[in-house]
């Protein structure tokens, strides 16, 4: 959980597309923020919603950075919902209040790139639209591909059209059920291009392969869930974790995860998704070699071993020292 929650009020609920609604949150009067503004955010950021049902869910911010008087989310009523998106669609009402986290960003936009390509699949349009808004406002070179199964399932179309620019839409039902050709879209991009994609796992895999074929080195993805081939949360024969701030040493027993062990011993460790995809539990590593199992860190960040996601990652040796 977050140690510094913000209190928010639902000001607007709006139908955006089939199965998708947007939620506009504003600071709640008398909330922890004690102000009329929220903390600032950058394109690609997300926040956690602390749902009244007790669940914690992360959603990307879709509105323009700089609009710190509000946060806007786009949420799909996922047929495979584990109780998060379905609860929101069924129970959220204008005027209700809830706790949220401050924004976090592990899908950051390089605003200095000479050229950017953005690919959105379905509800993955939420962080991509935020990026597109920013790049258009800066006058940067950018092109966008927005894919959905059908046009009625594509949210925020009017907002994208209002922004103008180089946008390609691909609706599977209008193309004989065929998905978009990512290879064709990504081919021939100029050197130094940065490419971003958010969407279903199948699309992300195809996107990474197409970027490799196109020679695009600066590739950025954000997953809705852990990759199908992601390793399970790290468990081991047991090790000891030292918490540098308190000096405590805690034994992580064989078969247990690091986060579960910390929570069971009363340590207030921040966490959210429990799948290694949101970055809420990112913790600095002071000593030891983590066993990385997340879907957030890059290969370079994993090799550096400066941070780890404690919800799914563990220890390759017998000791870790964490900045907790």
Coordinates of C-alpha atoms in Angstrom, one line a residue:
X1 CA 0.0 0.0 0.0
X2 CA 1.1 3.6 -0.4
X3 CA 2.3 5.5 2.6
X4 CA 1.2 8.8 1.3
X5 CA -2.3 8.4 -0.2
X6 CA -4.3 11.2 -1.7
X7 CA -8.0 11.7 -1.2
X8 CA -9.9 12.0 -4.5
X9 CA -13.5 12.6 -5.5
X10 CA -15.2 11.3 -8.6
X11 CA -16.4 14.4 -10.5
X12 CA -17.3 12.8 -13.8
X13 CA -18.2 9.4 -15.2
X14 CA -18.4 9.3 -19.0
X15 CA -19.2 6.7 -21.6
X16 CA -16.2 6.6 -24.0
X17 CA -16.7 3.4 -26.1
X18 CA -18.3 0.0 -25.8
X19 CA -17.3 -1.3 -22.4
X20 CA -15.1 1.7 -21.6
X21 CA -15.8 4.7 -19.4
X22 CA -13.6 7.6 -18.3
X23 CA -13.3 8.7 -14.7
X24 CA -12.4 12.2 -13.8
X25 CA -11.0 12.6 -10.3
X26 CA -10.4 15.8 -8.4
X27 CA -8.9 16.5 -5.0
X28 CA -11.5 15.8 -2.3
X29 CA -12.2 18.6 0.1
X30 CA -10.5 18.1 3.4
X31 CA -8.4 15.2 1.9
X32 CA -4.8 14.5 2.6
X33 CA -3.7 16.6 -0.3
X34 CA -5.2 19.7 1.5
X35 CA -5.0 21.5 -1.8
X36 CA -7.0 22.1 -5.0
X37 CA -4.3 20.3 -7.1
X38 CA -2.8 16.8 -7.3
X39 CA 0.9 16.1 -7.7
X40 CA 2.2 16.6 -11.3
X41 CA 2.7 13.7 -13.7
X42 CA 4.5 12.9 -16.9
X43 CA 3.2 11.1 -20.0
X44 CA 2.9 7.3 -19.4
X45 CA 2.2 7.6 -15.7
X46 CA -0.4 5.7 -13.7
X47 CA -2.0 5.8 -10.3
X48 CA -3.4 3.2 -7.9
X49 CA -7.0 3.3 -6.9
X50 CA -7.8 2.0 -3.4
X51 CA -11.2 0.5 -4.1
X52 CA -13.8 0.3 -1.4
X53 CA -13.9 -3.5 -2.0
X54 CA -10.3 -3.6 -0.6
X55 CA -8.7 -4.2 -3.9
X56 CA -5.9 -2.1 -5.3
X57 CA -5.7 -1.4 -9.1
X58 CA -3.4 0.6 -11.3
X59 CA -4.7 2.7 -14.3
X60 CA -2.9 5.0 -16.7
X61 CA -3.6 8.8 -16.8
X62 CA -5.0 9.9 -20.1
X63 CA -5.4 13.7 -19.6
X64 CA -2.7 16.3 -20.5
X65 CA 0.3 16.7 -18.2
X66 CA 0.0 20.0 -16.5
X67 CA -3.7 19.5 -15.7
X68 CA -2.9 19.0 -12.0
X69 CA -6.4 19.9 -10.9
X70 CA -7.6 16.6 -12.1
X71 CA -6.7 13.0 -13.1
X72 CA -8.6 11.3 -15.9
X73 CA -8.6 7.5 -16.4
X74 CA -10.0 5.3 -19.1
X75 CA -11.2 1.9 -17.7
X76 CA -12.4 -1.1 -19.6
X77 CA -14.9 -3.5 -18.0
X78 CA -12.6 -6.5 -18.6
X79 CA -14.6 -9.7 -19.1
X80 CA -11.7 -11.4 -17.3
X81 CA -11.9 -8.9 -14.4
X82 CA -10.7 -10.2 -11.0
X83 CA -13.0 -7.7 -9.3
X84 CA -11.3 -4.4 -10.2
X85 CA -12.7 -3.0 -13.4
X86 CA -16.0 -4.7 -13.0
X87 CA -16.4 -3.3 -9.5
X88 CA -15.6 0.2 -10.8
X89 CA -18.1 0.0 -13.6
X90 CA -20.8 -1.3 -11.4
X91 CA -20.3 0.7 -8.2
X92 CA -18.6 4.1 -8.9
X93 CA -20.8 7.1 -8.6
X94 CA -20.3 10.8 -9.1
X95 CA -19.4 12.4 -5.7
X96 CA -17.9 9.3 -4.1
X97 CA -14.5 9.6 -2.6
X98 CA -11.6 7.2 -2.5
X99 CA -7.9 7.0 -1.8
X100 CA -5.4 7.1 -4.7
X101 CA -1.7 7.0 -4.9
X102 CA 0.5 9.7 -6.3
X103 CA 1.5 9.1 -10.0
X104 CA 4.3 6.7 -10.8
X105 CA 6.0 6.2 -14.2
X106 CA 7.8 3.2 -15.6
X107 CA 6.7 4.0 -19.2
X108 CA 8.4 7.3 -19.6
X109 CA 8.4 9.4 -22.8
X110 CA 11.6 10.7 -24.2
X111 CA 10.4 14.2 -25.2
X112 CA 13.7 15.0 -26.9
X113 CA 13.5 12.2 -29.5
X114 CA 13.8 13.5 -33.1
X115 CA 10.9 11.1 -34.1
X116 CA 8.5 9.0 -32.1
X117 CA 6.1 6.2 -33.1
X118 CA 3.2 5.3 -30.9
X119 CA 1.1 2.1 -31.1
X120 CA -2.0 1.6 -29.0
X121 CA -4.1 -1.6 -28.8
X122 CA -7.6 -1.3 -27.3
X123 CA -7.6 0.2 -23.8
X124 CA -3.8 0.6 -24.2
X125 CA -4.7 3.9 -25.8
X126 CA -4.8 5.6 -22.4
X127 CA -1.0 6.2 -21.8
X128 CA -0.4 6.4 -25.5
X129 CA -2.9 9.3 -25.9
X130 CA -1.3 11.1 -23.0
X131 CA 2.0 10.8 -24.9
X132 CA 0.5 11.9 -28.1
X133 CA -1.0 15.0 -26.5
X134 CA 2.4 16.0 -25.1
X135 CA 4.3 15.5 -28.3
X136 CA 1.7 17.4 -30.4
X137 CA 1.9 20.3 -27.9
X138 CA 5.7 20.4 -28.2
X139 CA 5.5 20.2 -32.0
X140 CA 7.5 17.0 -32.2
X141 CA 7.6 14.5 -35.1
X142 CA 5.2 11.7 -34.1
X143 CA 3.0 9.2 -35.7
X144 CA 0.3 7.1 -34.0
X145 CA -1.3 3.7 -34.9
X146 CA -4.5 3.0 -33.0
X147 CA -5.8 -0.6 -33.2
X148 CA -9.1 -2.0 -31.9
X149 CA -11.4 -4.9 -32.8
X150 CA -14.2 -2.6 -33.9
X151 CA -14.7 1.2 -34.2
X152 CA -17.3 1.2 -31.4
X153 CA -14.8 -0.3 -29.1
X154 CA -12.2 2.5 -29.7
X155 CA -12.2 5.1 -27.0
X156 CA -11.2 8.8 -27.2
X157 CA -11.4 8.9 -31.0
X158 CA -12.8 12.5 -31.0
X159 CA -10.0 13.7 -28.8
X160 CA -7.4 12.1 -31.0
X161 CA -8.9 13.6 -34.1
X162 CA -9.0 17.0 -32.5
X163 CA -5.2 16.8 -31.9
X164 CA -4.6 16.2 -35.6
X165 CA -1.3 14.9 -36.9
X166 CA -0.3 11.6 -38.5
X167 CA -2.8 9.0 -37.1
X168 CA -3.6 5.6 -38.6
X169 CA -6.6 3.7 -37.4
X170 CA -7.0 -0.1 -37.8
X171 CA -10.2 -1.8 -36.9
X172 CA -10.0 -5.6 -37.3
X173 CA -13.6 -6.0 -38.4
X174 CA -13.1 -3.6 -41.3
X175 CA -10.0 -5.6 -42.4
X176 CA -11.5 -9.0 -42.6
X177 CA -10.5 -9.8 -39.0
X178 CA -6.8 -9.3 -39.7
X179 CA -4.6 -7.5 -37.2
X180 CA -2.6 -4.5 -38.2
X181 CA 0.7 -5.0 -39.9
X182 CA 3.1 -3.7 -37.3
X183 CA 6.1 -4.6 -39.6
X184 CA 4.7 -2.3 -42.3
X185 CA 3.9 0.5 -39.9
X186 CA 7.4 0.4 -38.3
X187 CA 9.5 -0.1 -41.4
X188 CA 11.6 2.7 -42.7
X189 CA 11.6 4.9 -39.6
X190 CA 14.5 7.3 -39.3
X191 CA 17.5 6.6 -37.2
X192 CA 17.1 7.3 -33.5
X193 CA 13.3 6.7 -33.5
X194 CA 11.7 5.9 -30.2
X195 CA 8.8 3.4 -30.4
X196 CA 6.2 2.9 -27.7
X197 CA 3.4 0.3 -27.4
X198 CA 0.7 -0.5 -24.9
X199 CA -1.8 -3.2 -25.6
X200 CA -2.5 -7.0 -25.3
X201 CA 0.4 -9.3 -24.8
X202 CA 0.2 -10.7 -28.4
X203 CA 0.5 -7.2 -29.8
X204 CA 3.4 -6.4 -27.6
X205 CA 5.3 -9.5 -28.7
X206 CA 4.6 -8.7 -32.4
X207 CA 5.6 -5.0 -31.8
X208 CA 9.0 -6.0 -30.3
X209 CA 9.7 -8.4 -33.1
X210 CA 8.7 -5.7 -35.7
X211 CA 11.0 -3.2 -34.0
X212 CA 13.9 -5.6 -34.1
X213 CA 13.3 -6.2 -37.9
X214 CA 13.1 -2.5 -38.5
X215 CA 16.3 -1.8 -36.6
X216 CA 14.6 0.3 -34.0
X217 CA 16.7 0.2 -30.8
X218 CA 14.7 2.5 -28.6
X219 CA 11.7 0.3 -27.8
X220 CA 9.3 0.9 -24.9
X221 CA 6.3 -1.3 -23.8
X222 CA 3.8 -1.4 -21.0
X223 CA 1.9 -4.5 -20.1
X224 CA -1.5 -4.9 -18.7
X225 CA -0.4 -8.2 -17.0
X226 CA 2.7 -10.2 -16.6
X227 CA 4.0 -11.8 -19.8
X228 CA 2.7 -15.3 -20.4
X229 CA 6.2 -16.7 -20.3
X230 CA 7.3 -14.6 -17.3
X231 CA 8.9 -16.7 -14.6
X232 CA 6.8 -17.2 -11.4
X233 CA 7.5 -15.1 -8.3
X234 CA 10.9 -15.9 -6.9
X235 CA 11.1 -18.4 -4.0
X236 CA 14.2 -20.1 -2.9
X237 CA 15.9 -22.3 -0.3
X238 CA 15.7 -19.3 2.0
X239 CA 17.8 -16.2 2.6
X240 CA 18.1 -13.2 5.0
X241 CA 17.1 -9.7 4.1
X242 CA 18.5 -6.8 6.1
X243 CA 16.5 -3.6 6.2
X244 CA 19.0 -0.8 6.3
X245 CA 16.9 2.0 7.8
X246 CA 15.8 -0.1 10.8
X247 CA 18.7 -2.5 11.0
X248 CA 16.2 -5.4 11.2
X249 CA 17.2 -8.8 9.7
X250 CA 14.4 -11.0 8.5
X251 CA 14.6 -14.6 7.3
X252 CA 12.7 -15.3 4.1
X253 CA 11.9 -19.0 4.4
X254 CA 12.0 -21.5 1.5
X255 CA 9.0 -21.3 -0.7
X256 CA 8.0 -17.7 0.4
X257 CA 8.1 -14.5 -1.5
X258 CA 10.0 -11.5 -0.3
X259 CA 7.0 -9.2 -0.2
X260 CA 4.8 -11.7 1.6
X261 CA 7.5 -12.2 4.2
X262 CA 7.9 -8.5 4.8
X263 CA 4.2 -7.9 5.2
X264 CA 3.8 -10.9 7.5
X265 CA 6.4 -9.4 9.8
X266 CA 4.6 -6.0 9.9
X267 CA 6.8 -4.1 7.5
X268 CA 4.8 -1.4 5.7
X269 CA 6.2 -2.1 2.2
X270 CA 4.6 -0.3 -0.7
X271 CA 3.0 -2.6 -3.2
X272 CA 0.1 -2.8 -5.6
X273 CA -0.2 -5.3 -8.5
X274 CA 1.6 -8.3 -7.0
X275 CA 2.6 -9.3 -10.5
X276 CA 5.8 -7.2 -11.1
X277 CA 4.2 -4.9 -13.7
X278 CA 3.3 -1.6 -11.9
X279 CA 6.5 -0.6 -10.2
X280 CA 4.8 0.3 -6.9
X281 CA 7.1 -1.9 -4.9
X282 CA 10.4 -0.8 -6.5
X283 CA 13.1 -0.8 -3.7
X284 CA 16.7 0.1 -3.8
X285 CA 19.2 -2.7 -3.3
X286 CA 22.2 -1.8 -1.3
X287 CA 23.9 -5.2 -1.1
X288 CA 23.3 -8.7 -2.7
X289 CA 22.2 -10.0 -6.0
X290 CA 18.4 -9.9 -6.8
X291 CA 16.7 -12.7 -8.7
X292 CA 14.7 -10.4 -11.0
X293 CA 11.2 -11.7 -12.1
X294 CA 9.4 -8.4 -13.0
X295 CA 8.1 -7.0 -16.3
X296 CA 9.2 -3.4 -15.5
X297 CA 13.0 -3.1 -15.5
X298 CA 15.1 -3.1 -18.6
X299 CA 17.9 -5.5 -19.2
X300 CA 20.4 -2.8 -18.3
X301 CA 18.5 -2.0 -15.0
X302 CA 18.5 -5.6 -14.1
X303 CA 22.2 -6.0 -14.8
X304 CA 22.9 -2.9 -12.6
X305 CA 21.0 -4.5 -9.6
X306 CA 20.4 -1.1 -8.1
X307 CA 16.7 -1.7 -7.6
X308 CA 14.2 -4.6 -7.6
X309 CA 10.5 -5.3 -7.5
X310 CA 10.0 -7.0 -4.2
X311 CA 6.6 -8.5 -5.1
X312 CA 7.9 -11.1 -7.5
X313 CA 11.7 -10.9 -7.3
X314 CA 14.0 -12.6 -4.7
X315 CA 17.6 -13.3 -4.0
X316 CA 20.2 -15.3 -5.9
X317 CA 22.5 -15.6 -2.8
X318 CA 21.9 -15.9 0.9
X319 CA 21.6 -12.2 1.8
X320 CA 20.1 -9.0 0.5
X321 CA 20.3 -5.5 2.0
X322 CA 17.4 -3.2 1.1
X323 CA 16.8 0.5 1.5
X324 CA 13.8 -0.1 3.8

